[in-house]
Amino acid sequence: MKKNKITIPKKCKSFVDDMYYVKVRDHYCGYVKLNSKHILFKIAKQLKMKNAFDTWNMHKYYPWCHGGVTFNRLDDDSLTIGYDQAHNGDDKSGINDNNKYVKFHTTNWAKSLCDKDDIKIIINTRISLFQNTIDDAQKQLDDFKKLI
């Protein structure tokens, strides 16, 4: 597959090492390669994530992208994430075969990945979800102790 380069937005140059898209059969996929300075790389490293299947919920840390994240790869110094344009309805709308859309959307997604306010909202949401899980577990434990 040929990697088609996408210009990294100016505001992303500190955190993004590469952006590209590829054509797979009848649709496009867009990718953003985050470097080790990015908070999402640090989270993935801390979770010891190897790929999308190791921690399927890692996508909850990412700003929204077309159809959701369908690719993660953690390397020693980078985290590459991607999405595809092969979802129900994409072929009818024509975007699955539209390289202008994949370039535009990948660029906007990268900007969101580099926006501290967007990332802060996502991280705070995740912390809140973790806290709810901890609170639920504590309540279940308390309920269980009452039965003993």
Coordinates of N, CA and C in Angstrom, one line a residue:
M1 N 0.8 -1.2 0.0 CA 0.0 0.0 0.0 C 0.9 1.2 0.0
K2 N 0.5 2.2 -0.9 CA 1.3 3.4 -0.9 C 0.8 4.4 0.1
K3 N 1.8 4.9 0.9 CA 1.4 5.9 1.9 C 1.4 7.3 1.2
N4 N 0.3 8.0 1.3 CA 0.2 9.3 0.7 C 0.3 10.3 1.9
K5 N 1.4 11.1 1.8 CA 1.7 12.1 2.9 C 0.6 13.2 3.0
I6 N 0.3 13.6 4.2 CA -0.6 14.7 4.4 C 0.3 15.7 5.2
T7 N 0.2 17.0 4.9 CA 1.0 18.0 5.6 C 0.5 18.1 7.0
I8 N 1.5 18.1 7.9 CA 1.2 18.2 9.3 C 0.9 19.7 9.6
P9 N -0.3 19.9 10.3 CA -0.6 21.3 10.6 C 0.4 22.0 11.5
K10 N 0.6 23.2 11.4 CA 1.6 24.0 12.2 C 1.5 23.7 13.7
K11 N 0.2 23.8 14.2 CA 0.0 23.7 15.6 C 0.3 22.2 16.1
C12 N 0.5 21.3 15.2 CA 0.7 19.9 15.6 C 2.2 19.4 15.5
K13 N 3.0 20.3 15.0 CA 4.4 19.8 14.7 C 5.2 19.3 15.9
S14 N 4.8 19.8 17.1 CA 5.5 19.4 18.3 C 5.1 17.9 18.7
F15 N 3.9 17.5 18.3 CA 3.4 16.2 18.8 C 3.2 15.2 17.7
V16 N 3.1 15.6 16.5 CA 2.8 14.7 15.4 C 4.1 14.5 14.5
D17 N 4.5 13.3 14.3 CA 5.7 13.0 13.4 C 5.3 12.7 12.0
D18 N 4.0 12.2 11.8 CA 3.6 11.8 10.4 C 2.1 11.8 10.3
M19 N 1.6 12.1 9.1 CA 0.2 12.0 8.8 C 0.2 11.5 7.4
Y20 N -0.7 10.5 7.2 CA -0.8 9.9 5.8 C -2.1 9.2 5.6
Y21 N -2.4 8.8 4.4 CA -3.6 8.0 4.1 C -3.2 7.0 3.1
V22 N -4.0 5.9 3.1 CA -3.7 4.8 2.2 C -5.1 4.4 1.6
K23 N -5.0 3.8 0.4 CA -6.3 3.2 -0.1 C -6.2 1.7 0.0
V24 N -7.2 1.2 0.6 CA -7.3 -0.3 0.9 C -8.6 -0.8 0.1
R25 N -8.4 -1.6 -0.9 CA -9.5 -2.0 -1.7 C -10.3 -0.9 -2.3
D26 N -11.5 -0.7 -1.7 CA -12.4 0.4 -2.2 C -12.6 1.5 -1.3
H27 N -11.7 1.7 -0.3 CA -11.9 2.8 0.6 C -10.5 3.4 1.1
Y28 N -10.6 4.5 1.7 CA -9.4 5.2 2.3 C -9.3 5.0 3.8
C29 N -8.1 5.1 4.3 CA -7.8 5.1 5.8 C -6.9 6.2 6.0
G30 N -7.1 6.9 7.2 CA -6.2 8.0 7.6 C -5.5 7.7 8.8
Y31 N -4.3 8.1 8.9 CA -3.4 7.8 10.1 C -2.7 9.1 10.6
V32 N -2.5 9.1 11.9 CA -1.7 10.2 12.6 C -0.7 9.4 13.5
K33 N 0.5 9.8 13.4 CA 1.6 9.2 14.2 C 2.0 10.2 15.2
L34 N 1.6 10.0 16.5 CA 2.0 10.9 17.6 C 3.3 10.5 18.2
N35 N 4.1 11.5 18.6 CA 5.4 11.1 19.1 C 5.4 11.0 20.6
S36 N 6.5 10.7 21.3 CA 6.5 10.4 22.7 C 6.2 11.6 23.6
K37 N 6.1 12.8 23.0 CA 5.8 14.0 23.8 C 4.3 14.1 24.1
H38 N 3.5 13.4 23.3 CA 2.0 13.5 23.3 C 1.5 12.7 24.5
I39 N 0.5 13.3 25.2 CA -0.1 12.6 26.4 C -0.7 11.3 26.0
L40 N -1.3 11.1 24.9 CA -1.9 9.8 24.5 C -0.8 8.8 24.3
F41 N 0.4 9.1 23.8 CA 1.5 8.2 23.8 C 1.8 7.7 25.2
K42 N 1.9 8.7 26.1 CA 2.3 8.4 27.5 C 1.2 7.5 28.2
I43 N 0.0 7.7 27.9 CA -1.1 6.9 28.5 C -1.0 5.5 27.9
A44 N -0.8 5.4 26.6 CA -0.7 4.1 25.9 C 0.5 3.3 26.5
K45 N 1.6 4.0 26.7 CA 2.8 3.4 27.2 C 2.5 2.9 28.7
Q46 N 1.9 3.7 29.5 CA 1.6 3.3 30.8 C 0.6 2.1 30.9
L47 N -0.3 2.0 29.9 CA -1.2 0.9 29.9 C -0.6 -0.3 29.2
K48 N 0.6 -0.1 28.8 CA 1.3 -1.2 28.0 C 0.6 -1.7 26.9
M49 N -0.1 -0.8 26.2 CA -0.9 -1.1 25.0 C 0.0 -1.6 23.9
K50 N -0.3 -2.7 23.2 CA 0.5 -3.1 22.1 C -0.3 -2.8 20.8
N51 N -1.5 -3.0 20.8 CA -2.4 -2.7 19.6 C -3.8 -2.6 20.0
A52 N -4.7 -2.3 19.1 CA -6.1 -2.0 19.4 C -6.7 -3.2 20.1
F53 N -6.3 -4.4 20.0 CA -6.9 -5.5 20.6 C -6.5 -5.7 22.0
D54 N -5.4 -5.1 22.4 CA -4.9 -5.3 23.8 C -5.8 -4.5 24.8
T55 N -6.1 -3.2 24.4 CA -6.9 -2.4 25.2 C -7.9 -1.7 24.3
W56 N -9.0 -2.5 24.0 CA -10.0 -2.0 23.0 C -10.6 -0.7 23.4
N57 N -10.6 -0.4 24.7 CA -11.2 0.9 25.1 C -10.3 2.1 25.1
M58 N -9.1 1.9 24.6 CA -8.1 3.0 24.4 C -8.7 4.1 23.6
H59 N -9.6 3.7 22.6 CA -10.2 4.7 21.7 C -11.0 5.8 22.4
K60 N -11.4 5.5 23.7 CA -12.2 6.5 24.4 C -11.3 7.7 24.8
Y61 N -10.0 7.6 24.7 CA -9.1 8.7 24.9 C -9.0 9.7 23.7
Y62 N -9.4 9.2 22.6 CA -9.2 10.0 21.3 C -10.4 10.9 21.0
P63 N -10.1 12.1 20.5 CA -11.1 12.9 19.9 C -11.8 12.1 18.8
W64 N -13.1 12.4 18.6 CA -13.9 11.7 17.6 C -13.2 11.8 16.2
C65 N -13.3 10.7 15.5 CA -12.9 10.7 14.1 C -13.9 9.9 13.3
H66 N -13.9 9.9 12.1 CA -14.9 9.3 11.2 C -15.0 7.8 11.6
G67 N -16.2 7.4 12.1 CA -16.5 6.0 12.5 C -15.7 5.5 13.6
G68 N -14.9 6.3 14.3 CA -14.1 5.8 15.4 C -12.7 5.3 15.0
V69 N -11.9 5.2 16.0 CA -10.5 4.6 15.7 C -10.6 3.2 15.4
T70 N -10.0 2.7 14.4 CA -9.9 1.3 14.0 C -8.5 0.8 13.9
F71 N -7.5 1.6 14.3 CA -6.1 1.1 14.3 C -5.4 1.9 15.4
N72 N -4.6 1.1 16.1 CA -3.6 1.6 17.1 C -2.3 0.8 17.0
R73 N -1.2 1.5 17.0 CA 0.1 0.8 17.1 C 1.0 1.6 18.0
L74 N 1.4 0.9 19.1 CA 2.4 1.6 20.0 C 3.8 1.1 19.7
D75 N 4.7 2.0 19.4 CA 6.1 1.6 19.2 C 6.9 2.3 20.3
D76 N 8.2 2.1 20.4 CA 9.0 2.6 21.5 C 8.9 4.1 21.6
D77 N 8.8 4.8 20.5 CA 8.8 6.3 20.5 C 7.6 6.9 19.9
S78 N 6.5 6.2 19.6 CA 5.4 6.7 18.9 C 4.1 5.9 19.1
L79 N 3.0 6.5 18.8 CA 1.7 5.9 18.8 C 1.0 6.3 17.5
T80 N 0.8 5.3 16.7 CA 0.1 5.6 15.4 C -1.4 5.1 15.6
I81 N -2.3 6.0 15.2 CA -3.7 5.7 15.3 C -4.3 6.0 14.0
G82 N -5.4 5.3 13.6 CA -6.0 5.5 12.3 C -7.5 5.1 12.4
Y83 N -8.1 5.5 11.3 CA -9.6 5.2 11.1 C -9.8 4.8 9.6
D84 N -10.9 4.3 9.3 CA -11.2 3.9 7.9 C -12.5 4.5 7.5
Q85 N -12.7 4.6 6.2 CA -13.9 5.2 5.6 C -14.7 4.0 4.9
A86 N -14.9 3.0 5.7 CA -15.6 1.8 5.1 C -16.7 1.4 6.0
H87 N -17.5 2.4 6.4 CA -18.6 2.2 7.3 C -19.9 2.2 6.5
N88 N -21.0 1.6 7.2 CA -22.3 1.6 6.6 C -22.7 3.0 6.1
G89 N -23.0 3.1 4.8 CA -23.4 4.4 4.3 C -22.3 5.2 3.6
D90 N -21.0 4.8 3.9 CA -19.9 5.6 3.3 C -19.9 5.4 1.8
D91 N -20.2 4.2 1.3 CA -20.2 4.0 -0.1 C -21.3 4.7 -0.8
K92 N -22.5 4.8 -0.1 CA -23.6 5.6 -0.7 C -23.3 7.1 -0.8
S93 N -22.6 7.6 0.2 CA -22.3 9.0 0.2 C -21.1 9.3 -0.7
G94 N -20.3 8.3 -1.0 CA -19.2 8.5 -1.9 C -17.9 8.9 -1.1
I95 N -17.9 9.0 0.2 CA -16.7 9.4 0.9 C -15.7 8.3 1.0
N96 N -16.1 7.1 0.9 CA -15.2 6.0 1.0 C -14.1 6.0 -0.1
D97 N -14.5 6.6 -1.2 CA -13.5 6.7 -2.3 C -13.2 8.1 -2.6
N98 N -13.1 9.0 -1.6 CA -12.8 10.4 -1.8 C -11.5 10.8 -1.0
N99 N -10.4 10.9 -1.8 CA -9.2 11.3 -1.1 C -9.2 12.7 -0.5
K100 N -10.0 13.6 -1.1 CA -10.1 14.9 -0.5 C -10.7 14.9 0.9
Y101 N -11.7 14.0 1.1 CA -12.3 13.9 2.4 C -11.3 13.3 3.4
V102 N -10.6 12.3 3.0 CA -9.7 11.6 4.0 C -8.5 12.6 4.4
K103 N -8.1 13.4 3.4 CA -7.0 14.4 3.8 C -7.6 15.5 4.7
F104 N -8.8 16.0 4.4 CA -9.4 17.0 5.2 C -9.7 16.5 6.6
H105 N -10.3 15.3 6.7 CA -10.7 14.8 8.0 C -9.5 14.4 8.8
T106 N -8.5 13.8 8.2 CA -7.3 13.5 9.0 C -6.6 14.7 9.5
T107 N -6.6 15.8 8.7 CA -6.0 17.1 9.2 C -6.8 17.6 10.4
N108 N -8.1 17.6 10.2 CA -8.9 18.2 11.4 C -8.8 17.3 12.6
W109 N -8.7 16.0 12.4 CA -8.6 15.1 13.5 C -7.2 15.4 14.2
A110 N -6.2 15.5 13.5 CA -4.8 15.8 14.0 C -4.9 17.1 14.8
K111 N -5.6 18.1 14.3 CA -5.7 19.4 15.1 C -6.4 19.2 16.4
S112 N -7.4 18.3 16.4 CA -8.1 18.0 17.6 C -7.2 17.2 18.6
L113 N -6.4 16.3 18.0 CA -5.5 15.6 18.9 C -4.4 16.5 19.5
C114 N -4.2 17.6 18.9 CA -3.2 18.5 19.4 C -3.8 19.7 20.2
D115 N -5.1 19.7 20.3 CA -5.8 20.8 21.0 C -5.9 20.5 22.5
K116 N -5.2 21.2 23.4 CA -5.1 20.9 24.8 C -6.5 20.9 25.4
D117 N -7.4 21.7 25.0 CA -8.8 21.7 25.6 C -9.5 20.4 25.2
D118 N -9.4 20.0 23.9 CA -10.1 18.7 23.5 C -9.5 17.5 24.3
I119 N -8.2 17.5 24.4 CA -7.6 16.4 25.2 C -7.9 16.4 26.6
K120 N -8.0 17.6 27.2 CA -8.3 17.8 28.6 C -9.7 17.3 28.9
I121 N -10.7 17.6 28.0 CA -12.0 17.1 28.2 C -12.1 15.6 28.1
I122 N -11.3 15.0 27.2 CA -11.3 13.5 27.1 C -10.7 12.9 28.3
I123 N -9.6 13.4 28.8 CA -8.9 12.8 29.9 C -9.8 13.0 31.2
N124 N -10.4 14.1 31.3 CA -11.3 14.3 32.5 C -12.5 13.4 32.4
T125 N -13.0 13.1 31.3 CA -14.1 12.2 31.1 C -13.7 10.8 31.5
R126 N -12.5 10.4 31.0 CA -12.0 9.1 31.4 C -11.7 8.9 32.9
I127 N -11.2 10.0 33.5 CA -11.0 9.9 35.0 C -12.3 9.8 35.7
S128 N -13.3 10.5 35.2 CA -14.6 10.4 35.8 C -15.2 9.0 35.6
L129 N -15.0 8.4 34.4 CA -15.5 7.0 34.2 C -14.8 6.0 35.1
F130 N -13.4 6.2 35.3 CA -12.7 5.3 36.2 C -13.2 5.5 37.6
Q131 N -13.5 6.7 38.0 CA -13.9 6.9 39.4 C -15.3 6.3 39.6
N132 N -16.2 6.4 38.6 CA -17.5 5.7 38.7 C -17.3 4.2 38.8
T133 N -16.4 3.6 38.1 CA -16.1 2.2 38.2 C -15.6 1.8 39.6
I134 N -14.7 2.6 40.1 CA -14.2 2.4 41.4 C -15.3 2.5 42.5
D135 N -16.1 3.6 42.3 CA -17.3 3.7 43.3 C -18.2 2.6 43.2
D136 N -18.5 2.1 42.0 CA -19.4 0.9 41.8 C -18.8 -0.3 42.4
A137 N -17.5 -0.5 42.2 CA -16.9 -1.7 42.8 C -16.9 -1.6 44.3
Q138 N -16.7 -0.4 44.9 CA -16.7 -0.3 46.4 C -18.1 -0.6 46.9
K139 N -19.1 -0.1 46.2 CA -20.5 -0.3 46.6 C -20.8 -1.8 46.6
Q140 N -20.4 -2.5 45.5 CA -20.6 -3.9 45.4 C -19.9 -4.7 46.5
L141 N -18.7 -4.3 46.8 CA -18.0 -4.9 47.9 C -18.7 -4.7 49.3
D142 N -19.2 -3.4 49.5 CA -19.9 -3.1 50.7 C -21.2 -4.0 50.8
D143 N -21.9 -4.1 49.7 CA -23.1 -4.9 49.7 C -22.8 -6.4 50.0
F144 N -21.7 -6.8 49.4 CA -21.3 -8.2 49.6 C -20.9 -8.5 51.1
K145 N -20.3 -7.5 51.7 CA -19.9 -7.6 53.1 C -21.1 -7.7 54.0
K146 N -22.2 -7.1 53.6 CA -23.4 -7.1 54.4 C -24.0 -8.5 54.4
L147 N -23.8 -9.3 53.3 CA -24.3 -10.6 53.2 C -23.6 -11.6 54.0
I148 N -22.3 -11.3 54.4 CA -21.5 -12.3 55.1 C -21.8 -12.3 56.6

